[in-house]
Coordinates of C-alpha atoms in Angstrom, one line a residue:
X1 CA 86.5 119.1 94.2
X2 CA 84.9 117.1 97.0
X3 CA 84.5 118.6 100.5
X4 CA 83.5 116.6 103.6
X5 CA 83.3 117.5 107.2
X6 CA 85.4 115.1 109.2
X7 CA 87.1 114.8 112.6
X8 CA 90.9 114.2 112.8
X9 CA 92.7 114.0 116.1
X10 CA 89.7 115.4 117.9
X11 CA 89.6 118.5 115.6
X12 CA 86.8 119.5 113.3
X13 CA 88.2 119.5 109.7
X14 CA 87.3 119.9 106.1
X15 CA 88.6 117.0 104.0
X16 CA 89.4 118.2 100.4
X17 CA 90.1 116.1 97.4
X18 CA 89.9 116.0 93.6
X19 CA 90.6 112.4 92.8
X20 CA 94.2 112.3 94.1
X21 CA 95.7 113.1 97.5
X22 CA 93.1 114.0 100.1
X23 CA 93.9 116.4 102.9
X24 CA 92.1 117.4 106.1
X25 CA 92.4 121.0 107.4
X26 CA 91.2 122.2 110.8
X27 CA 88.2 124.5 111.1
X28 CA 88.3 124.8 114.9
X29 CA 91.9 125.9 115.4
X30 CA 95.0 126.8 113.5
X31 CA 94.7 126.3 110.7
X32 CA 96.6 123.0 110.3
X33 CA 96.7 120.3 107.7
X34 CA 96.3 117.2 109.9
X35 CA 96.3 114.4 107.3
X36 CA 97.1 113.5 103.7
X37 CA 96.1 110.2 102.2
X38 CA 95.5 108.5 98.9
X39 CA 92.3 106.6 98.2
X40 CA 94.0 103.3 99.0
X41 CA 95.1 104.5 102.4
X42 CA 98.7 105.4 101.6
X43 CA 99.8 108.2 103.9
X44 CA 97.6 107.2 106.9
X45 CA 99.4 108.5 110.0
X46 CA 102.2 110.2 108.1
X47 CA 101.5 113.7 109.5
X48 CA 102.3 113.9 113.2
X49 CA 99.5 114.3 115.8
X50 CA 100.8 116.1 118.9
X51 CA 97.8 117.4 120.8
X52 CA 99.7 118.0 124.1
X53 CA 102.9 119.7 122.7
X54 CA 103.1 123.4 123.5
X55 CA 105.7 126.2 123.4
X56 CA 105.7 128.5 126.4
X57 CA 106.1 132.2 125.7
X58 CA 106.3 134.6 128.7
X59 CA 103.5 137.1 128.9
X60 CA 101.2 135.3 126.5
X61 CA 99.3 132.0 126.1
X62 CA 101.3 128.9 125.1
X63 CA 101.5 128.1 121.5
X64 CA 99.9 124.7 120.8
X65 CA 101.7 122.8 118.1
X66 CA 98.7 120.5 117.4
X67 CA 100.8 118.7 114.7
X68 CA 100.5 118.4 110.9
X69 CA 101.3 121.3 108.7
X70 CA 101.2 125.0 109.6
X71 CA 102.2 128.5 108.4
X72 CA 104.6 130.6 110.4
X73 CA 106.3 133.9 109.6
X74 CA 110.1 134.0 109.6
X75 CA 112.5 135.0 111.0
X76 CA 111.8 133.1 114.2
X77 CA 111.3 135.6 117.0
X78 CA 109.4 134.0 119.9
X79 CA 107.5 137.1 120.9
X80 CA 105.8 137.2 117.5
X81 CA 106.3 133.8 116.0
X82 CA 104.8 131.9 118.9
X83 CA 101.5 133.8 119.1
X84 CA 98.7 131.4 119.9
X85 CA 96.3 130.6 117.1
X86 CA 93.7 128.5 119.1
X87 CA 90.7 130.3 117.6
X88 CA 88.7 129.0 114.6
X89 CA 90.1 130.3 111.3
X90 CA 87.9 132.1 108.8
X91 CA 87.0 129.7 106.0
X92 CA 86.3 130.9 102.5
X93 CA 85.3 128.5 99.7
X94 CA 85.9 128.9 96.0
X95 CA 85.1 126.7 93.1
X96 CA 88.4 124.7 93.2
X97 CA 90.0 125.7 96.6
X98 CA 89.3 126.6 100.2
X99 CA 91.2 129.3 102.2
X100 CA 91.7 129.1 106.0
X101 CA 92.8 132.4 107.5
X102 CA 93.7 133.8 111.0
X103 CA 94.6 137.4 111.9
X104 CA 97.3 137.8 114.5
X105 CA 97.4 140.6 117.1
X106 CA 100.4 142.0 115.2
X107 CA 98.2 142.7 112.2
X108 CA 99.7 139.9 110.2
X109 CA 97.1 137.6 108.5
X110 CA 98.1 134.0 107.9
X111 CA 96.2 132.1 105.2
X112 CA 96.5 128.5 103.9
X113 CA 94.7 128.3 100.5
X114 CA 94.4 124.6 99.6
X115 CA 93.7 123.5 96.0
X116 CA 93.4 119.7 95.4
X117 CA 94.0 118.4 91.9
X118 CA 93.8 114.9 90.4
X119 CA 97.4 114.2 91.2
X120 CA 98.5 116.7 93.9
X121 CA 97.6 119.2 96.5
X122 CA 98.6 122.9 96.0
X123 CA 99.0 124.8 99.2
X124 CA 99.5 128.6 99.0
X125 CA 100.9 130.2 102.1
X126 CA 99.9 133.8 102.3
X127 CA 101.1 136.5 104.7
X128 CA 99.2 139.8 104.5
X129 CA 99.9 142.9 106.5
X130 CA 96.7 144.4 107.9
X131 CA 98.5 146.4 110.5
X132 CA 99.8 149.9 110.5
X133 CA 103.5 149.3 110.4
X134 CA 105.7 147.6 107.8
X135 CA 106.6 144.0 108.4
X136 CA 109.8 142.3 107.3
X137 CA 108.7 138.6 106.9
X138 CA 108.9 135.4 104.9
X139 CA 106.3 132.7 104.6
X140 CA 107.5 129.6 106.5
X141 CA 105.7 126.3 105.6
X142 CA 106.3 123.7 108.3
X143 CA 105.2 120.0 108.0
X144 CA 105.4 117.9 111.2
X145 CA 105.8 114.2 110.4
X146 CA 105.7 111.0 112.4
X147 CA 109.1 109.4 113.3
X148 CA 110.3 106.2 111.7
X149 CA 111.3 107.6 108.3
X150 CA 113.8 110.0 106.8
X151 CA 113.8 113.4 105.2
X152 CA 115.5 114.0 101.9
X153 CA 117.1 117.4 101.2
X154 CA 118.7 117.7 97.8
X155 CA 121.8 119.7 97.2
X156 CA 122.3 121.8 94.0
X157 CA 125.2 120.1 92.1
X158 CA 125.4 122.5 89.2
X159 CA 127.6 125.5 88.5
X160 CA 126.7 129.1 89.3
X161 CA 129.4 130.4 86.9
X162 CA 130.6 129.0 83.5
X163 CA 133.9 127.7 84.9
X164 CA 132.6 126.2 88.1
X165 CA 135.0 128.4 90.2
X166 CA 132.3 129.9 92.5
X167 CA 130.5 128.3 95.5
X168 CA 127.2 126.8 94.5
X169 CA 125.6 126.5 98.0
X170 CA 126.0 126.0 101.7
X171 CA 125.0 123.7 104.5
X172 CA 123.4 125.9 107.2
X173 CA 123.5 124.7 110.8
X174 CA 121.8 125.6 114.1
X175 CA 123.7 126.0 117.4
X176 CA 122.4 122.7 118.8
X177 CA 123.3 120.6 115.7
X178 CA 126.4 118.3 115.9
X179 CA 128.1 116.7 113.0
X180 CA 128.4 113.5 115.1
X181 CA 124.6 113.2 115.4
X182 CA 123.7 109.9 113.8
X183 CA 120.4 111.3 112.5
X184 CA 122.3 113.6 110.2
X185 CA 123.5 111.7 107.1
X186 CA 125.2 114.1 104.6
X187 CA 125.4 112.8 101.0
X188 CA 125.7 113.7 97.4
X189 CA 123.4 114.9 96.1
X190 CA 120.9 114.2 98.9
X191 CA 121.4 114.8 102.6
X192 CA 119.2 112.6 104.7
X193 CA 117.9 113.5 108.2
X194 CA 116.5 110.5 110.1
X195 CA 113.5 110.7 112.3
X196 CA 114.2 108.4 115.3
X197 CA 111.4 108.0 117.9
X198 CA 112.7 108.7 121.4
X199 CA 116.0 110.0 120.3
X200 CA 117.7 112.6 122.5
X201 CA 118.6 116.1 121.6
X202 CA 117.9 118.0 118.4
X203 CA 119.4 118.4 115.0
X204 CA 118.5 121.0 112.3
X205 CA 120.1 121.8 108.9
X206 CA 119.2 123.9 105.9
X207 CA 120.1 124.1 102.2
X208 CA 119.4 126.4 99.3
X209 CA 116.3 125.1 97.5
X210 CA 117.5 125.4 93.9
X211 CA 116.6 121.7 93.1
X212 CA 113.0 122.7 93.8
X213 CA 111.9 119.9 96.1
X214 CA 112.2 118.1 99.5
X215 CA 110.6 114.9 100.6
X216 CA 109.9 112.5 103.5
X217 CA 109.8 108.8 103.2
X218 CA 108.2 106.5 105.9
X219 CA 107.4 102.9 105.2
X220 CA 105.6 102.7 101.9
X221 CA 104.7 106.4 101.8
X222 CA 106.6 109.2 100.1
X223 CA 105.5 112.8 100.5
X224 CA 107.2 115.2 98.1
X225 CA 106.9 119.0 98.6
X226 CA 107.8 120.9 95.4
X227 CA 108.7 124.6 95.7
X228 CA 110.3 127.3 93.5
X229 CA 113.7 128.8 94.2
X230 CA 113.8 132.5 93.2
X231 CA 117.3 133.3 92.1
X232 CA 118.5 136.7 93.4
X233 CA 116.1 136.9 96.3
X234 CA 117.1 137.0 99.9
X235 CA 115.9 134.1 102.1
X236 CA 115.9 133.8 105.9
X237 CA 118.6 131.8 107.8
X238 CA 121.5 132.4 105.4
X239 CA 119.4 131.6 102.3
X240 CA 118.4 128.2 103.7
X241 CA 115.0 127.9 101.9
X242 CA 114.7 124.2 102.6
X243 CA 115.2 123.1 106.2
X244 CA 114.7 120.0 108.4
X245 CA 114.4 119.7 112.2
X246 CA 114.5 116.3 113.9
X247 CA 113.9 115.4 117.6
X248 CA 112.6 112.3 119.4
X249 CA 108.9 113.2 119.0
X250 CA 108.6 114.3 115.4
X251 CA 110.5 115.6 112.4
X252 CA 109.8 118.8 110.5
X253 CA 110.3 119.3 106.8
X254 CA 110.2 123.0 106.1
X255 CA 110.4 125.4 103.1
X256 CA 110.5 129.2 103.1
X257 CA 109.7 132.0 100.7
X258 CA 111.9 135.1 100.2
X259 CA 112.1 137.8 102.8
X260 CA 110.0 140.8 101.9
X261 CA 108.9 144.1 103.5
X262 CA 105.1 144.3 103.5
X263 CA 103.5 147.6 103.8
X264 CA 99.9 148.0 105.0
X265 CA 97.6 146.1 102.6
X266 CA 100.5 144.2 100.9
X267 CA 100.9 140.4 100.9
X268 CA 103.3 137.7 99.8
X269 CA 102.6 134.1 98.8
X270 CA 104.7 130.9 99.0
X271 CA 103.5 127.9 97.1
X272 CA 104.1 124.2 97.9
X273 CA 102.8 121.4 95.6
X274 CA 102.4 118.2 97.5
X275 CA 102.4 114.7 95.9
X276 CA 102.0 111.4 97.7
X277 CA 103.1 108.1 96.4
X278 CA 103.1 104.5 97.5
X279 CA 106.6 103.1 97.1
X280 CA 108.5 99.9 97.9
X281 CA 109.8 100.4 101.5
X282 CA 112.9 98.3 100.7
X283 CA 113.9 100.1 97.5
X284 CA 117.0 102.3 97.6
X285 CA 116.5 106.1 97.5
X286 CA 117.8 106.5 94.0
X287 CA 115.2 104.0 92.7
X288 CA 112.4 105.7 94.5
X289 CA 113.4 109.1 93.2
X290 CA 113.6 107.8 89.7
X291 CA 110.1 106.2 90.1
X292 CA 108.5 109.5 91.1
X293 CA 110.4 111.5 88.5
X294 CA 113.0 113.3 90.6
X295 CA 116.6 113.2 89.5
X296 CA 119.0 112.2 92.3
X297 CA 121.9 113.9 90.7

């Protein structure tokens, strides 16, 4: 593993790589993953940079979005979800990984443990309860991306019972989402969510993550986030373990782990494995999925 000190978007970062995708993670705030690139430059500018974007929360400092990839704890409750994380994270280096950790006033510690490999980047999202009260939470991995592309959310098309009589999934909606929104393009087996710069309003949808992946394609770059669906577990937001939010400034491709109750000293980990590929920007979606080894049906 190679580690370099770099600056991305005005933030001090450690750049981590092992021959494949290379990521830069903040050491002065967050933590956030602010970039992912291949050695040939593929992926440059794919992760959104939003230095001025904040969320106001009465009675406490605004939450600075910063951009890139972050770890939150679901369910979304402004008083606890939007706690500012402007301080420098604790950084712990191991032989093949680096962990970036911040302790919230609630006693919940958030850690991104980043392990680069020759063909991927593994990101473990760890929530640990260092407080005195139990915490009912789920790790929530959120990747903010630059507009101009489209997110791909695959639907599980198989059966959940031998005869195929039972429901096999659902499309989860948020109150501000409208079916007439042109950014929402339902399809079988992949629903697309477009990221249109300057578009008005918001749209957000979620699906059960049984297929085990979600992706964002912009130009000649394809970022795939692979995750495990744990059958029988309870996930936030009506079991929508894969989610996408799109507005005029950015798009978020999100995955979540199961809801768990953490006692003092307990933790839960949600793993994403990222791959980045250079693809033909004019190729149809099915061809791109086939090229990177993801079945479209």
